[in-house]
Amino acid sequence: MENIKINASVNKEIGIVLCGLCQNKMSKIPENSIDLTVTSPPYDNMRNYKGYSFEESDFKKIVSELYRVTKTGGVVVWIVGDSVKNGGETGTSFRQALGFIEGGFKLHDTMIYEKNTSSFPARRNGKRYTQIFEYMFVFCKGKIKTGNLICDKPNKWAGHTNWGKNTQRGKNGELVKTKNIKPVPDFSPRNNIWKYNVGKGFNSSDKESHNHPAIFPEKLAEDHILSWSNEGDVVLDPFMGSGTTCKMAKKNGRKYIGIDASEEYCELAKSIIAKY
């Protein structure tokens, strides 16, 4: 019966929040029903998520469920980094990327989430540079179906066609004059390194979001939602936290399913999402 309830809630309303382990709750979601997932798992147990820990066995089950519920052509954006343990980086990000490939997904793009600052800046007498990025692995199930690239990179030569006569090569290889040359546009698609300001006052427009220990910028969630989905699509976040992905999905005309193991965070997310 829970399958029907979830399906009905997402179709009749804008979304639903589910409390429990995501691998269990996702098993109740109908297969091939999710257009986009945007999430960041609690990797390397770097923070306390109300007692929840993320083990390798959990990861394999989660990948399996994500593949099952994702529509053909759908996308999973998996935001993850690595902690430093025993003098070396864990490599969790790479192992998880390979785990998604082994689970049937294609690695569509390896993107970078660059932060403007770090909680642990490098010291002059240190031996490691400041770490200010996380990976944003973009996986797809089969051939990707939606791509609305954000065009906000200014072009230096906007409006120009060329720096001589408007010519192009004919079939015989000779240059001939033509009017079929489009000028350089004002903006082109951005690169795959996305930069965001982080911290209180930047990550979220809702102050209470910071009651969760690890939120990513709402603009980051929005940019992925706009890039890989269309209005009316269903967006999933299996590690919902304070509800950033769900909130931005709702604001941009998408339906959402948010899952979190913590009742406290589920209630926090509900209260934030309800404002929009």
PDB file of N, CA and C in Angstrom, residues 103-185:
ATOM      1  N   GLY A 103      27.202  -0.448 -10.746  1.00  0.00           N
ATOM      2  CA  GLY A 103      25.772  -0.608 -10.518  1.00  0.00           C
ATOM      3  C   GLY A 103      24.921  -0.345 -11.748  1.00  0.00           C
ATOM      4  N   GLY A 104      25.554  -0.035 -12.879  1.00  0.00           N
ATOM      5  CA  GLY A 104      24.821   0.132 -14.125  1.00  0.00           C
ATOM      6  C   GLY A 104      24.748   1.540 -14.672  1.00  0.00           C
ATOM      7  N   PHE A 105      25.140   2.524 -13.867  1.00  0.00           N
ATOM      8  CA  PHE A 105      25.081   3.912 -14.321  1.00  0.00           C
ATOM      9  C   PHE A 105      26.251   4.256 -15.251  1.00  0.00           C
ATOM     10  N   LYS A 106      26.047   5.265 -16.081  1.00  0.00           N
ATOM     11  CA  LYS A 106      27.134   5.856 -16.851  1.00  0.00           C
ATOM     12  C   LYS A 106      27.613   7.113 -16.136  1.00  0.00           C
ATOM     13  N   LEU A 107      28.922   7.337 -16.132  1.00  0.00           N
ATOM     14  CA  LEU A 107      29.460   8.570 -15.555  1.00  0.00           C
ATOM     15  C   LEU A 107      29.406   9.644 -16.633  1.00  0.00           C
ATOM     16  N   HIS A 108      28.385  10.483 -16.554  1.00  0.00           N
ATOM     17  CA  HIS A 108      28.145  11.501 -17.583  1.00  0.00           C
ATOM     18  C   HIS A 108      29.133  12.655 -17.491  1.00  0.00           C
ATOM     19  N   ASP A 109      29.447  13.089 -16.262  1.00  0.00           N
ATOM     20  CA  ASP A 109      30.370  14.215 -16.080  1.00  0.00           C
ATOM     21  C   ASP A 109      30.937  14.169 -14.666  1.00  0.00           C
ATOM     22  N   THR A 110      32.203  14.518 -14.547  1.00  0.00           N
ATOM     23  CA  THR A 110      32.842  14.680 -13.245  1.00  0.00           C
ATOM     24  C   THR A 110      32.996  16.174 -13.010  1.00  0.00           C
ATOM     25  N   MET A 111      32.117  16.729 -12.201  1.00  0.00           N
ATOM     26  CA  MET A 111      32.097  18.165 -11.965  1.00  0.00           C
ATOM     27  C   MET A 111      32.712  18.492 -10.613  1.00  0.00           C
ATOM     28  N   ILE A 112      33.054  19.757 -10.438  1.00  0.00           N
ATOM     29  CA  ILE A 112      33.688  20.223  -9.197  1.00  0.00           C
ATOM     30  C   ILE A 112      32.822  21.300  -8.552  1.00  0.00           C
ATOM     31  N   TYR A 113      32.583  21.141  -7.270  1.00  0.00           N
ATOM     32  CA  TYR A 113      31.926  22.151  -6.445  1.00  0.00           C
ATOM     33  C   TYR A 113      33.021  22.861  -5.662  1.00  0.00           C
ATOM     34  N   GLU A 114      33.343  24.075  -6.079  1.00  0.00           N
ATOM     35  CA  GLU A 114      34.420  24.844  -5.447  1.00  0.00           C
ATOM     36  C   GLU A 114      33.832  25.839  -4.449  1.00  0.00           C
ATOM     37  N   LYS A 115      34.385  25.835  -3.248  1.00  0.00           N
ATOM     38  CA  LYS A 115      33.934  26.736  -2.190  1.00  0.00           C
ATOM     39  C   LYS A 115      34.850  27.950  -2.134  1.00  0.00           C
ATOM     40  N   ASN A 116      34.319  29.059  -1.659  1.00  0.00           N
ATOM     41  CA  ASN A 116      35.123  30.273  -1.594  1.00  0.00           C
ATOM     42  C   ASN A 116      36.045  30.291  -0.381  1.00  0.00           C
ATOM     43  N   THR A 117      35.818  29.355   0.553  1.00  0.00           N
ATOM     44  CA  THR A 117      36.633  29.350   1.763  1.00  0.00           C
ATOM     45  C   THR A 117      36.659  27.941   2.344  1.00  0.00           C
ATOM     46  N   SER A 118      37.461  27.746   3.362  1.00  0.00           N
ATOM     47  CA  SER A 118      37.583  26.447   3.999  1.00  0.00           C
ATOM     48  C   SER A 118      37.606  26.604   5.516  1.00  0.00           C
ATOM     49  N   SER A 119      37.070  25.597   6.197  1.00  0.00           N
ATOM     50  CA  SER A 119      37.115  25.607   7.665  1.00  0.00           C
ATOM     51  C   SER A 119      38.520  25.314   8.177  1.00  0.00           C
ATOM     52  N   PHE A 120      39.345  24.727   7.312  1.00  0.00           N
ATOM     53  CA  PHE A 120      40.704  24.354   7.732  1.00  0.00           C
ATOM     54  C   PHE A 120      41.717  24.845   6.686  1.00  0.00           C
ATOM     55  N   PRO A 121      41.989  26.154   6.666  1.00  0.00           N
ATOM     56  CA  PRO A 121      42.953  26.682   5.686  1.00  0.00           C
ATOM     57  C   PRO A 121      44.364  26.168   5.948  1.00  0.00           C
ATOM     58  N   ALA A 122      45.135  26.100   4.882  1.00  0.00           N
ATOM     59  CA  ALA A 122      46.513  25.616   4.996  1.00  0.00           C
ATOM     60  C   ALA A 122      47.368  26.566   5.831  1.00  0.00           C
ATOM     61  N   ARG A 123      48.300  25.995   6.568  1.00  0.00           N
ATOM     62  CA  ARG A 123      49.256  26.794   7.334  1.00  0.00           C
ATOM     63  C   ARG A 123      50.542  26.969   6.524  1.00  0.00           C
ATOM     64  N   ARG A 124      51.212  28.055   6.777  1.00  0.00           N
ATOM     65  CA  ARG A 124      52.465  28.314   6.058  1.00  0.00           C
ATOM     66  C   ARG A 124      53.490  27.206   6.280  1.00  0.00           C
ATOM     67  N   ASN A 125      53.471  26.631   7.470  1.00  0.00           N
ATOM     68  CA  ASN A 125      54.425  25.562   7.770  1.00  0.00           C
ATOM     69  C   ASN A 125      53.807  24.172   7.590  1.00  0.00           C
ATOM     70  N   GLY A 126      52.652  24.130   6.934  1.00  0.00           N
ATOM     71  CA  GLY A 126      51.986  22.853   6.709  1.00  0.00           C
ATOM     72  C   GLY A 126      52.535  22.117   5.495  1.00  0.00           C
ATOM     73  N   LYS A 127      51.934  20.984   5.206  1.00  0.00           N
ATOM     74  CA  LYS A 127      52.377  20.155   4.077  1.00  0.00           C
ATOM     75  C   LYS A 127      51.215  19.769   3.165  1.00  0.00           C
ATOM     76  N   ARG A 128      50.090  20.464   3.297  1.00  0.00           N
ATOM     77  CA  ARG A 128      48.923  20.168   2.471  1.00  0.00           C
ATOM     78  C   ARG A 128      48.210  21.473   2.134  1.00  0.00           C
ATOM     79  N   TYR A 129      47.865  21.660   0.850  1.00  0.00           N
ATOM     80  CA  TYR A 129      47.172  22.880   0.447  1.00  0.00           C
ATOM     81  C   TYR A 129      45.728  22.869   0.937  1.00  0.00           C
ATOM     82  N   THR A 130      45.150  24.071   1.022  1.00  0.00           N
ATOM     83  CA  THR A 130      43.769  24.208   1.465  1.00  0.00           C
ATOM     84  C   THR A 130      42.829  23.419   0.557  1.00  0.00           C
ATOM     85  N   GLN A 131      41.992  22.616   1.169  1.00  0.00           N
ATOM     86  CA  GLN A 131      41.031  21.804   0.419  1.00  0.00           C
ATOM     87  C   GLN A 131      39.718  22.576   0.329  1.00  0.00           C
ATOM     88  N   ILE A 132      39.308  22.975  -0.885  1.00  0.00           N
ATOM     89  CA  ILE A 132      38.107  23.799  -1.030  1.00  0.00           C
ATOM     90  C   ILE A 132      37.136  23.248  -2.070  1.00  0.00           C
ATOM     91  N   PHE A 133      37.194  21.956  -2.353  1.00  0.00           N
ATOM     92  CA  PHE A 133      36.254  21.452  -3.353  1.00  0.00           C
ATOM     93  C   PHE A 133      35.714  20.076  -2.966  1.00  0.00           C
ATOM     94  N   GLU A 134      34.598  19.752  -3.587  1.00  0.00           N
ATOM     95  CA  GLU A 134      34.032  18.409  -3.533  1.00  0.00           C
ATOM     96  C   GLU A 134      33.687  18.000  -4.958  1.00  0.00           C
ATOM     97  N   TYR A 135      33.596  16.695  -5.171  1.00  0.00           N
ATOM     98  CA  TYR A 135      33.199  16.201  -6.487  1.00  0.00           C
ATOM     99  C   TYR A 135      31.676  16.230  -6.612  1.00  0.00           C
ATOM    100  N   MET A 136      31.206  16.526  -7.814  1.00  0.00           N
ATOM    101  CA  MET A 136      29.794  16.394  -8.147  1.00  0.00           C
ATOM    102  C   MET A 136      29.735  15.412  -9.319  1.00  0.00           C
ATOM    103  N   PHE A 137      29.600  14.137  -9.004  1.00  0.00           N
ATOM    104  CA  PHE A 137      29.530  13.119 -10.051  1.00  0.00           C
ATOM    105  C   PHE A 137      28.121  13.115 -10.636  1.00  0.00           C
ATOM    106  N   VAL A 138      28.042  13.268 -11.946  1.00  0.00           N
ATOM    107  CA  VAL A 138      26.753  13.264 -12.628  1.00  0.00           C
ATOM    108  C   VAL A 138      26.623  11.927 -13.362  1.00  0.00           C
ATOM    109  N   PHE A 139      25.754  11.076 -12.844  1.00  0.00           N
ATOM    110  CA  PHE A 139      25.534   9.753 -13.433  1.00  0.00           C
ATOM    111  C   PHE A 139      24.213   9.752 -14.196  1.00  0.00           C
ATOM    112  N   CYS A 140      24.134   8.949 -15.240  1.00  0.00           N
ATOM    113  CA  CYS A 140      22.876   8.823 -15.964  1.00  0.00           C
ATOM    114  C   CYS A 140      22.563   7.346 -16.191  1.00  0.00           C
ATOM    115  N   LYS A 141      21.280   7.049 -16.289  1.00  0.00           N
ATOM    116  CA  LYS A 141      20.813   5.698 -16.563  1.00  0.00           C
ATOM    117  C   LYS A 141      20.520   5.602 -18.053  1.00  0.00           C
ATOM    118  N   GLY A 142      21.437   5.012 -18.794  1.00  0.00           N
ATOM    119  CA  GLY A 142      21.312   4.987 -20.241  1.00  0.00           C
ATOM    120  C   GLY A 142      21.687   6.328 -20.843  1.00  0.00           C
ATOM    121  N   LYS A 143      21.095   6.662 -21.972  1.00  0.00           N
ATOM    122  CA  LYS A 143      21.381   7.918 -22.653  1.00  0.00           C
ATOM    123  C   LYS A 143      20.627   9.052 -21.973  1.00  0.00           C
ATOM    124  N   ILE A 144      21.338  10.091 -21.577  1.00  0.00           N
ATOM    125  CA  ILE A 144      20.732  11.199 -20.843  1.00  0.00           C
ATOM    126  C   ILE A 144      19.643  11.857 -21.686  1.00  0.00           C
ATOM    127  N   LYS A 145      18.488  12.165 -21.049  1.00  0.00           N
ATOM    128  CA  LYS A 145      17.355  12.697 -21.799  1.00  0.00           C
ATOM    129  C   LYS A 145      17.192  14.203 -21.669  1.00  0.00           C
ATOM    130  N   THR A 146      17.683  14.796 -20.593  1.00  0.00           N
ATOM    131  CA  THR A 146      17.479  16.229 -20.372  1.00  0.00           C
ATOM    132  C   THR A 146      18.797  16.927 -20.091  1.00  0.00           C
ATOM    133  N   GLY A 147      19.035  18.016 -20.796  1.00  0.00           N
ATOM    134  CA  GLY A 147      20.215  18.835 -20.554  1.00  0.00           C
ATOM    135  C   GLY A 147      19.917  20.278 -20.920  1.00  0.00           C
ATOM    136  N   ASN A 148      19.682  21.094 -19.890  1.00  0.00           N
ATOM    137  CA  ASN A 148      19.422  22.525 -20.095  1.00  0.00           C
ATOM    138  C   ASN A 148      20.637  23.288 -19.572  1.00  0.00           C
ATOM    139  N   LEU A 149      21.685  23.364 -20.404  1.00  0.00           N
ATOM    140  CA  LEU A 149      22.936  23.945 -19.936  1.00  0.00           C
ATOM    141  C   LEU A 149      22.758  25.424 -19.592  1.00  0.00           C
ATOM    142  N   ILE A 150      23.281  25.804 -18.443  1.00  0.00           N
ATOM    143  CA  ILE A 150      23.191  27.184 -17.977  1.00  0.00           C
ATOM    144  C   ILE A 150      24.215  28.024 -18.733  1.00  0.00           C
ATOM    145  N   CYS A 151      23.735  29.048 -19.436  1.00  0.00           N
ATOM    146  CA  CYS A 151      24.616  29.897 -20.245  1.00  0.00           C
ATOM    147  C   CYS A 151      24.829  31.224 -19.522  1.00  0.00           C
ATOM    148  N   ASP A 152      25.850  31.272 -18.667  1.00  0.00           N
ATOM    149  CA  ASP A 152      26.134  32.499 -17.927  1.00  0.00           C
ATOM    150  C   ASP A 152      27.624  32.857 -17.964  1.00  0.00           C
ATOM    151  N   LYS A 153      28.355  32.263 -18.923  1.00  0.00           N
ATOM    152  CA  LYS A 153      29.768  32.595 -19.075  1.00  0.00           C
ATOM    153  C   LYS A 153      29.897  33.690 -20.131  1.00  0.00           C
ATOM    154  N   PRO A 154      30.280  34.914 -19.738  1.00  0.00           N
ATOM    155  CA  PRO A 154      30.360  36.016 -20.704  1.00  0.00           C
ATOM    156  C   PRO A 154      31.412  35.735 -21.788  1.00  0.00           C
ATOM    157  N   ASN A 155      31.084  36.120 -23.009  1.00  0.00           N
ATOM    158  CA  ASN A 155      32.016  35.978 -24.124  1.00  0.00           C
ATOM    159  C   ASN A 155      32.705  37.309 -24.399  1.00  0.00           C
ATOM    160  N   LYS A 156      34.012  37.296 -24.406  1.00  0.00           N
ATOM    161  CA  LYS A 156      34.788  38.515 -24.634  1.00  0.00           C
ATOM    162  C   LYS A 156      34.483  39.115 -25.995  1.00  0.00           C
ATOM    163  N   TRP A 157      34.273  38.261 -26.979  1.00  0.00           N
ATOM    164  CA  TRP A 157      34.070  38.733 -28.351  1.00  0.00           C
ATOM    165  C   TRP A 157      32.598  38.657 -28.764  1.00  0.00           C
ATOM    166  N   ALA A 158      31.699  38.896 -27.823  1.00  0.00           N
ATOM    167  CA  ALA A 158      30.267  38.841 -28.117  1.00  0.00           C
ATOM    168  C   ALA A 158      29.911  39.808 -29.250  1.00  0.00           C
ATOM    169  N   GLY A 159      29.119  39.336 -30.202  1.00  0.00           N
ATOM    170  CA  GLY A 159      28.671  40.163 -31.323  1.00  0.00           C
ATOM    171  C   GLY A 159      29.532  40.074 -32.554  1.00  0.00           C
ATOM    172  N   HIS A 160      30.778  39.598 -32.395  1.00  0.00           N
ATOM    173  CA  HIS A 160      31.694  39.492 -33.540  1.00  0.00           C
ATOM    174  C   HIS A 160      31.379  38.239 -34.355  1.00  0.00           C
ATOM    175  N   THR A 161      31.654  38.321 -35.643  1.00  0.00           N
ATOM    176  CA  THR A 161      31.551  37.138 -36.507  1.00  0.00           C
ATOM    177  C   THR A 161      32.944  36.631 -36.851  1.00  0.00           C
ATOM    178  N   ASN A 162      33.767  37.482 -37.436  1.00  0.00           N
ATOM    179  CA  ASN A 162      35.176  37.156 -37.666  1.00  0.00           C
ATOM    180  C   ASN A 162      35.950  38.456 -37.781  1.00  0.00           C
ATOM    181  N   TRP A 163      37.210  38.371 -38.151  1.00  0.00           N
ATOM    182  CA  TRP A 163      38.053  39.561 -38.197  1.00  0.00           C
ATOM    183  C   TRP A 163      38.514  39.843 -39.640  1.00  0.00           C
ATOM    184  N   GLY A 164      37.671  39.464 -40.584  1.00  0.00           N
ATOM    185  CA  GLY A 164      37.978  39.707 -41.995  1.00  0.00           C
ATOM    186  C   GLY A 164      36.687  39.666 -42.774  1.00  0.00           C
ATOM    187  N   LYS A 165      36.732  39.134 -43.959  1.00  0.00           N
ATOM    188  CA  LYS A 165      35.531  38.975 -44.759  1.00  0.00           C
ATOM    189  C   LYS A 165      34.728  37.772 -44.262  1.00  0.00           C
ATOM    190  N   ASN A 166      33.389  37.879 -44.394  1.00  0.00           N
ATOM    191  CA  ASN A 166      32.528  36.767 -44.006  1.00  0.00           C
ATOM    192  C   ASN A 166      32.580  35.697 -45.092  1.00  0.00           C
ATOM    193  N   THR A 167      33.471  34.740 -44.911  1.00  0.00           N
ATOM    194  CA  THR A 167      33.647  33.689 -45.906  1.00  0.00           C
ATOM    195  C   THR A 167      33.623  32.323 -45.246  1.00  0.00           C
ATOM    196  N   GLN A 168      33.321  31.317 -46.051  1.00  0.00           N
ATOM    197  CA  GLN A 168      33.413  29.938 -45.599  1.00  0.00           C
ATOM    198  C   GLN A 168      33.793  29.056 -46.778  1.00  0.00           C
ATOM    199  N   ARG A 169      34.254  27.859 -46.513  1.00  0.00           N
ATOM    200  CA  ARG A 169      34.703  26.956 -47.563  1.00  0.00           C
ATOM    201  C   ARG A 169      33.508  26.339 -48.288  1.00  0.00           C
ATOM    202  N   GLY A 170      33.541  26.425 -49.638  1.00  0.00           N
ATOM    203  CA  GLY A 170      32.543  25.752 -50.438  1.00  0.00           C
ATOM    204  C   GLY A 170      32.880  24.282 -50.601  1.00  0.00           C
ATOM    205  N   LYS A 171      32.025  23.548 -51.320  1.00  0.00           N
ATOM    206  CA  LYS A 171      32.259  22.128 -51.521  1.00  0.00           C
ATOM    207  C   LYS A 171      33.540  21.856 -52.291  1.00  0.00           C
ATOM    208  N   ASN A 172      33.934  22.832 -53.137  1.00  0.00           N
ATOM    209  CA  ASN A 172      35.170  22.658 -53.905  1.00  0.00           C
ATOM    210  C   ASN A 172      36.415  23.094 -53.130  1.00  0.00           C
ATOM    211  N   GLY A 173      36.214  23.505 -51.893  1.00  0.00           N
ATOM    212  CA  GLY A 173      37.338  23.906 -51.061  1.00  0.00           C
ATOM    213  C   GLY A 173      37.707  25.366 -51.143  1.00  0.00           C
ATOM    214  N   GLU A 174      37.070  26.115 -52.027  1.00  0.00           N
ATOM    215  CA  GLU A 174      37.391  27.537 -52.182  1.00  0.00           C
ATOM    216  C   GLU A 174      36.576  28.389 -51.221  1.00  0.00           C
ATOM    217  N   LEU A 175      37.165  29.532 -50.838  1.00  0.00           N
ATOM    218  CA  LEU A 175      36.466  30.458 -49.963  1.00  0.00           C
ATOM    219  C   LEU A 175      35.437  31.254 -50.751  1.00  0.00           C
ATOM    220  N   VAL A 176      34.228  31.301 -50.230  1.00  0.00           N
ATOM    221  CA  VAL A 176      33.166  32.085 -50.867  1.00  0.00           C
ATOM    222  C   VAL A 176      32.506  32.959 -49.802  1.00  0.00           C
ATOM    223  N   LYS A 177      32.059  34.137 -50.232  1.00  0.00           N
ATOM    224  CA  LYS A 177      31.392  35.048 -49.302  1.00  0.00           C
ATOM    225  C   LYS A 177      30.040  34.471 -48.879  1.00  0.00           C
ATOM    226  N   THR A 178      29.672  34.718 -47.634  1.00  0.00           N
ATOM    227  CA  THR A 178      28.413  34.197 -47.118  1.00  0.00           C
ATOM    228  C   THR A 178      27.861  35.130 -46.047  1.00  0.00           C
ATOM    229  N   LYS A 179      26.558  35.067 -45.875  1.00  0.00           N
ATOM    230  CA  LYS A 179      25.907  35.793 -44.779  1.00  0.00           C
ATOM    231  C   LYS A 179      25.501  34.828 -43.663  1.00  0.00           C
ATOM    232  N   ASN A 180      25.830  33.550 -43.866  1.00  0.00           N
ATOM    233  CA  ASN A 180      25.421  32.506 -42.925  1.00  0.00           C
ATOM    234  C   ASN A 180      26.456  32.289 -41.821  1.00  0.00           C
ATOM    235  N   ILE A 181      26.881  33.375 -41.205  1.00  0.00           N
ATOM    236  CA  ILE A 181      27.815  33.295 -40.074  1.00  0.00           C
ATOM    237  C   ILE A 181      27.175  33.993 -38.876  1.00  0.00           C
ATOM    238  N   LYS A 182      26.905  33.228 -37.844  1.00  0.00           N
ATOM    239  CA  LYS A 182      26.257  33.789 -36.669  1.00  0.00           C
ATOM    240  C   LYS A 182      27.275  34.511 -35.793  1.00  0.00           C
ATOM    241  N   PRO A 183      26.885  35.632 -35.223  1.00  0.00           N
ATOM    242  CA  PRO A 183      27.809  36.338 -34.318  1.00  0.00           C
ATOM    243  C   PRO A 183      28.018  35.564 -33.024  1.00  0.00           C
ATOM    244  N   VAL A 184      29.127  35.828 -32.367  1.00  0.00           N
ATOM    245  CA  VAL A 184      29.400  35.209 -31.068  1.00  0.00           C
ATOM    246  C   VAL A 184      28.338  35.687 -30.076  1.00  0.00           C
ATOM    247  N   PRO A 185      27.662  34.753 -29.361  1.00  0.00           N
ATOM    248  CA  PRO A 185      26.603  35.166 -28.422  1.00  0.00           C
ATOM    249  C   PRO A 185      27.175  35.884 -27.202  1.00  0.00           C
TER     250      PRO A 185
END
